[in-house]
Coordinates of C-alpha atoms in Angstrom, one line a residue:
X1 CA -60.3 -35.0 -13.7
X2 CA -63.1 -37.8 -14.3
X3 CA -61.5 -41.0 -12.6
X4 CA -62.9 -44.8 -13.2
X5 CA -62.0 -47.9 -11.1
X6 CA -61.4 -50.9 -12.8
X7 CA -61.6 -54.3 -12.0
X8 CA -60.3 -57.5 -13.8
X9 CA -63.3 -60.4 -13.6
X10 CA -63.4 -63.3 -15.8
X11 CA -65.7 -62.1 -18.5
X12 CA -64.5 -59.1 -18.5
X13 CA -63.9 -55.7 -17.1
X14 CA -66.1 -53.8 -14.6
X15 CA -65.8 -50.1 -14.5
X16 CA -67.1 -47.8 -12.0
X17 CA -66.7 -43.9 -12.1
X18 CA -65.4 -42.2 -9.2
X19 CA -67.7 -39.2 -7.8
X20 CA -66.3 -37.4 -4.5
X21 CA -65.2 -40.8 -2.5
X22 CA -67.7 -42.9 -3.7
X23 CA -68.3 -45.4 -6.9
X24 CA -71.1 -44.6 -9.1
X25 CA -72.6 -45.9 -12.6
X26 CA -70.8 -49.5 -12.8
X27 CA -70.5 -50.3 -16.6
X28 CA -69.6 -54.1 -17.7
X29 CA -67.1 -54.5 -20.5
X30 CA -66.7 -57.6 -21.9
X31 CA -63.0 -58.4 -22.9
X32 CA -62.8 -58.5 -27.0
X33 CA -63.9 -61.7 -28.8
X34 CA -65.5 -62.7 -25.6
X35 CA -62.0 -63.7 -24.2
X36 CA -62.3 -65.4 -20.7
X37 CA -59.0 -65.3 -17.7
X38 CA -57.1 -62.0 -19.9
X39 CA -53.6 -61.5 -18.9
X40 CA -52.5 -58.1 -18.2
X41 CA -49.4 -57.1 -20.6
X42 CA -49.3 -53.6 -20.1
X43 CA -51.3 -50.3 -20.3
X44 CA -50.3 -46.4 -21.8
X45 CA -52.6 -43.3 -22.6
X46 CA -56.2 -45.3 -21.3
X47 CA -55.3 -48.2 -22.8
X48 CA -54.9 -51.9 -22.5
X49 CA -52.8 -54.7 -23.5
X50 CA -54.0 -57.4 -22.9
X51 CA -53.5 -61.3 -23.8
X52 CA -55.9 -63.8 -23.8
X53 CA -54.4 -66.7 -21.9
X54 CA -56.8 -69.8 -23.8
X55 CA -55.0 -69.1 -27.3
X56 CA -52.5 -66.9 -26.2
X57 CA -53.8 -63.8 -28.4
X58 CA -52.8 -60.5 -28.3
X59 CA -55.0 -57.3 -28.2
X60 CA -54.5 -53.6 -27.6
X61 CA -57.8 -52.5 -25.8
X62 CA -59.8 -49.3 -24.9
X63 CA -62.3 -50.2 -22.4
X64 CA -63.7 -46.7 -22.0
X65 CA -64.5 -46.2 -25.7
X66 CA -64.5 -50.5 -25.7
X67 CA -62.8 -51.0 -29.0
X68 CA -60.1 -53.2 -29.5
X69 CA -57.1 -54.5 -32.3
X70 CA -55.9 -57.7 -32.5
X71 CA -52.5 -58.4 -33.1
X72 CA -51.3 -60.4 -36.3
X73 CA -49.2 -63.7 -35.1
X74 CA -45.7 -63.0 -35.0
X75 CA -45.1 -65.8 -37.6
X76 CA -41.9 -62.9 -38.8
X77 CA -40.1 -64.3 -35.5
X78 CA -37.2 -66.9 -36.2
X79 CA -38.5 -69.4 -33.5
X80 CA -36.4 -72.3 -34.3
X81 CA -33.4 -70.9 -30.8
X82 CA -36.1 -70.8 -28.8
X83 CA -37.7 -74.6 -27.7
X84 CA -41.5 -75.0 -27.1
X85 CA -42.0 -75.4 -23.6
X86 CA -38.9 -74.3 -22.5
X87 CA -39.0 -70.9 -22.0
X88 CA -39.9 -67.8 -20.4
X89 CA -41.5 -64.4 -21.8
X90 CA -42.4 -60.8 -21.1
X91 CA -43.8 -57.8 -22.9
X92 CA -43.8 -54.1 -22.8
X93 CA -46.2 -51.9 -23.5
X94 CA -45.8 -48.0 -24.7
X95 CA -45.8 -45.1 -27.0
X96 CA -43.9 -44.0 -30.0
X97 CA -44.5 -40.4 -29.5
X98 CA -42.5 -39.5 -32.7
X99 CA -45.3 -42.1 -34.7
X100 CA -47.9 -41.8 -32.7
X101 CA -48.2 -45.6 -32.5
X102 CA -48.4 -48.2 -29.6
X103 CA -45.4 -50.3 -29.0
X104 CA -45.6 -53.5 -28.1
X105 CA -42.2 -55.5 -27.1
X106 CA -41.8 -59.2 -26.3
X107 CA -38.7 -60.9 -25.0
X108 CA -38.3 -64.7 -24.9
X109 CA -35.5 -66.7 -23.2
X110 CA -34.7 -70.0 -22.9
X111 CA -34.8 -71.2 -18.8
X112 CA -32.2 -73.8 -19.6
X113 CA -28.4 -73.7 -20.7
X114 CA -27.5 -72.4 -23.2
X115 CA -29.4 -69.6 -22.5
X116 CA -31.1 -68.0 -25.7
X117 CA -32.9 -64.6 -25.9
X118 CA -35.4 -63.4 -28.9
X119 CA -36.3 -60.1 -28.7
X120 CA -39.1 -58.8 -31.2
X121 CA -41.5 -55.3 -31.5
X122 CA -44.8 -54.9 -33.2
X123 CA -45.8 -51.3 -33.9
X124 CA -49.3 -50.5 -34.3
X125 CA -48.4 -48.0 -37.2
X126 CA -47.4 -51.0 -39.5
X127 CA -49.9 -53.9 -37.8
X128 CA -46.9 -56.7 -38.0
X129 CA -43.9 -57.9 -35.7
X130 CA -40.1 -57.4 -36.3
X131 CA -37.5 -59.5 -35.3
X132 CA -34.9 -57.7 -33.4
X133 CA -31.4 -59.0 -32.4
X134 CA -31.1 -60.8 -28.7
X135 CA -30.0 -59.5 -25.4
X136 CA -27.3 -59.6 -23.7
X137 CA -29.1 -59.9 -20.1
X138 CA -31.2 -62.6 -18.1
X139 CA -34.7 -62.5 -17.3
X140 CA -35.8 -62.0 -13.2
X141 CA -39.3 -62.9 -13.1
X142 CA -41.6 -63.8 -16.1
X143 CA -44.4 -62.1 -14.6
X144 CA -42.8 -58.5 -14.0
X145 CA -43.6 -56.7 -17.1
X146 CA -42.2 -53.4 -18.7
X147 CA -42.3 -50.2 -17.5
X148 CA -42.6 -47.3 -19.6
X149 CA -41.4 -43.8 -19.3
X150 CA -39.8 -41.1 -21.7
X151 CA -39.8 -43.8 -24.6
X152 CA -38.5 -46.6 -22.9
X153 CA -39.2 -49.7 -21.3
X154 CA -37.9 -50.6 -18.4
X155 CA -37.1 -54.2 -16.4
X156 CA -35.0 -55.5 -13.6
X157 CA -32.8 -58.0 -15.3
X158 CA -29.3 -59.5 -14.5
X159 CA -26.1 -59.6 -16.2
X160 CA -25.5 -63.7 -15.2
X161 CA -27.4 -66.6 -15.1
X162 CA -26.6 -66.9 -11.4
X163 CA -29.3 -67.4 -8.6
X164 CA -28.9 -63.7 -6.3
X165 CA -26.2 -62.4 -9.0
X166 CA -26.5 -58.7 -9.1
X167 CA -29.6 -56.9 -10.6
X168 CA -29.4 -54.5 -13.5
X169 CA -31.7 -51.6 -14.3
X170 CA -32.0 -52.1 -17.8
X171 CA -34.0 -49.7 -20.4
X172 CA -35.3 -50.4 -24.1
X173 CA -35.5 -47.3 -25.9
X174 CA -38.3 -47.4 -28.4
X175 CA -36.4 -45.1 -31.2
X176 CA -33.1 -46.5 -31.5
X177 CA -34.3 -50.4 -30.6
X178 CA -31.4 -50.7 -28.1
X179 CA -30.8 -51.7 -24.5
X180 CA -29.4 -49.3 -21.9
X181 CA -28.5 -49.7 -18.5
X182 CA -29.5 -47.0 -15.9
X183 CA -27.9 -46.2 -12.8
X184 CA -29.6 -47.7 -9.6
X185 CA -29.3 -46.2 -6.3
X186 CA -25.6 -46.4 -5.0
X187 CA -26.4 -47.8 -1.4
X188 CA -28.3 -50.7 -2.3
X189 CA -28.2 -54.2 -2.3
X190 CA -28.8 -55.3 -5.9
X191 CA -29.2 -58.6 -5.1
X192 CA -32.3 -57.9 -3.0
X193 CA -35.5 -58.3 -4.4
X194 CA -37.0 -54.8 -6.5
X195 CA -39.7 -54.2 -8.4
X196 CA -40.0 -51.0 -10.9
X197 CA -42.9 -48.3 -11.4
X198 CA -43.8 -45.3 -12.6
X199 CA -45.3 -42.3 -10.0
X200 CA -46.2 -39.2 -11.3
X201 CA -43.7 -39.4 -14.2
X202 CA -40.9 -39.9 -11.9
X203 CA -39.2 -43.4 -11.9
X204 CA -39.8 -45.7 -9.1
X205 CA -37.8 -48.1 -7.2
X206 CA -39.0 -50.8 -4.6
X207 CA -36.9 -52.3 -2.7
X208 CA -36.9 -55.3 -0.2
X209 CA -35.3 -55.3 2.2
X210 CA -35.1 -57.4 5.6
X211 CA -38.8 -59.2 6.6
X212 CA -40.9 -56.3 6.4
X213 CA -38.9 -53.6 5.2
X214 CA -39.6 -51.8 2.2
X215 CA -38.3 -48.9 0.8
X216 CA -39.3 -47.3 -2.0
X217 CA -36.7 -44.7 -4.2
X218 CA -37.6 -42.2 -6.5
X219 CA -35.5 -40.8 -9.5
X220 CA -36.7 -37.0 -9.7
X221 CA -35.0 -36.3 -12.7
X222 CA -34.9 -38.9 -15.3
X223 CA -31.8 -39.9 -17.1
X224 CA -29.4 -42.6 -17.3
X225 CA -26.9 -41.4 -14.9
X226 CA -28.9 -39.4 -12.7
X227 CA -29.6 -39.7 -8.8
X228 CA -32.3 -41.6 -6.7
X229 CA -34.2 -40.1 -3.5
X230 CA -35.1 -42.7 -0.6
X231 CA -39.0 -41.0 -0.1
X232 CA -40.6 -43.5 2.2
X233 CA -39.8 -46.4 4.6
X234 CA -42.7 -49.2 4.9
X235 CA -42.2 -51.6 8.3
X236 CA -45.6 -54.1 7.7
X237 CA -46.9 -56.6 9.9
X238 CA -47.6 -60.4 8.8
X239 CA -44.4 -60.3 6.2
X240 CA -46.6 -58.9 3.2
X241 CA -43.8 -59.7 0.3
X242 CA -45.1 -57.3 -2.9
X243 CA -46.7 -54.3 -1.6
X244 CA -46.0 -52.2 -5.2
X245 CA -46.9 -53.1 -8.9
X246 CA -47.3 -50.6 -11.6
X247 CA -47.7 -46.8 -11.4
X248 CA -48.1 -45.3 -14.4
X249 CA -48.0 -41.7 -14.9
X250 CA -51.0 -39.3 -15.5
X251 CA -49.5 -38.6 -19.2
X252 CA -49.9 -42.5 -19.6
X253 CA -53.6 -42.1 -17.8
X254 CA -53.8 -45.2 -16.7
X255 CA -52.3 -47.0 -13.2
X256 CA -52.0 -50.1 -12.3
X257 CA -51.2 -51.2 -8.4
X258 CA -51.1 -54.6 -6.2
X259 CA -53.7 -53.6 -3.2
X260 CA -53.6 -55.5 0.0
X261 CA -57.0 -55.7 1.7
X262 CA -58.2 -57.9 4.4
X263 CA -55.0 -60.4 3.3
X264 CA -56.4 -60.6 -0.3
X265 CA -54.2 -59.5 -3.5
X266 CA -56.6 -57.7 -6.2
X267 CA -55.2 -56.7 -9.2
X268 CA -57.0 -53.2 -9.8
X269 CA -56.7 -51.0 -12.7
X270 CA -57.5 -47.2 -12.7
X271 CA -58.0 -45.5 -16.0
X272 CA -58.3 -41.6 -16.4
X273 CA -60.9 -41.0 -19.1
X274 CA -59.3 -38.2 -21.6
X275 CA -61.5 -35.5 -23.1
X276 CA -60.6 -36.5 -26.8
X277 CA -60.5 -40.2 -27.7
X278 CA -57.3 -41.9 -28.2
X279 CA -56.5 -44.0 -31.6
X280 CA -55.8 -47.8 -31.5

């Protein structure tokens, strides 16, 4: 496989292939419309979403083959529940395999009572948003975003709007445009901290614990009801709070992962470059 490291700049994205260890033929890609500070929505099969964070633009990217789509405004979206200002979002980025479309899902809730959700999906197949009925869960963090796997997206939500209330494992699933609940592991704290990921197709569960304890749980066989696997233990030094991020399979061909180095967070982003192109 022909690997290239990624790394998010201001301008724009700097690629670097991978040859036995060591980084070789750096290619600049500027970000689409010359977009400066992007924010990273989501990636699937080599390819970006992306939003520019000046205009709040949306953009499904390929920097390898650097081609890009813009999204139309989702002016289909009932706005009026939802008031400016007051509100938190996130998105999730996948596949419709049965389409052969991107996916690209936005929830908005309101961070004051009462608490409002709008939920809408733009597929790439028809170029427009749909409005989609609400939720009946709460938003964690605005900045976790979807994780996807077998035609779903994933988050870590709650079932009340109460501070360390229990956490939900909740799934979207693509084809029937409904919310699902899978089963977390059975000896955990759900009020702890967790962040999701994919690794090697196989779901992924971080989990933090006391100061410094992290364990991370993987769900070999994936399925609403099925089990989890504790498969490491992580004791760090210094209290490091997010060691995980986003690990997205090698069917997705691209990952995404929080690296700690030298007490700095980089956001990198390695992309797998496919022998055929993909289609935006």
């Amino acid at each position: 496989m022909a690997w290239t490291l990624g790394l998010f700049r201001e301008h724009g994205l700097s690629l670097c292939r991978i040859n036995q260890g060591s980084l070789t033929d750096e290619v600049e890609r500027q970000y689409p419309r010359q977009w400066r500070y992007v924010r990273l929505l989501g990636s699937c099969r080599s390819t970006l979403c992306i939003a520019n964070v000046a205009d709040h633009e949306v953009a499904i990217w390929d920097p390898i083959f650097d081609r890009h789509s813009v999204l139309p405004p989702d002016a289909e979206i009932p706005h009026g529940l939802i008031p400016h200002g007051l509100s938190l979002s996130v998105y999730g980025f996948g596949y419709d395999e049965c389409n052969a479309k991107f996916v690209l899902l936005r929830v908005v809730q309101t961070l004051r009572r009462p608490i409002v959700s709008e939920v809408s999906i733009y597929k790439s197949e028809a170029n427009v948003w749909r409005w989609l009925r609400g939720m009946p869960y709460f938003l964690v963090e605005p900045g976790r975003m979807g994780v996807y796997l077998r035609s779903r997206l994933h988050w870590i939500m709650r079932r009340e709007w109460v501070r360390n209330s229990a956490k939900v494992l909740v799934a979207f699933d693509i084809h029937t445009k409904s919310f699902v609940e899978v089963d977390q592991p059975n000896v955990i704290d759900n009020r702890l901290r967790m962040d999701l990921a994919v690794l090697e197709e196989h779901l992924c569960l971080t989990v933090y614990r006391e100061l410094g304890v992290v364990n991370v749980w993987i769900m070999r066989e994936y399925g609403l009801n099925q089990p989890w696997i504790c498969c490491s233990r992580y004791v760090t030094t210094g209290g490091v709070s997010d060691l995980s991020g986003h690990w997205l399979t090698p069917r997705m061909v691209a990952k995404f992962w929080w690296k700690w180095a030298v007490r700095l967070r980089l956001l990198v982003v390695t992309i797998y470059v496919p022998k055929t192109s993909s289609t935006i």
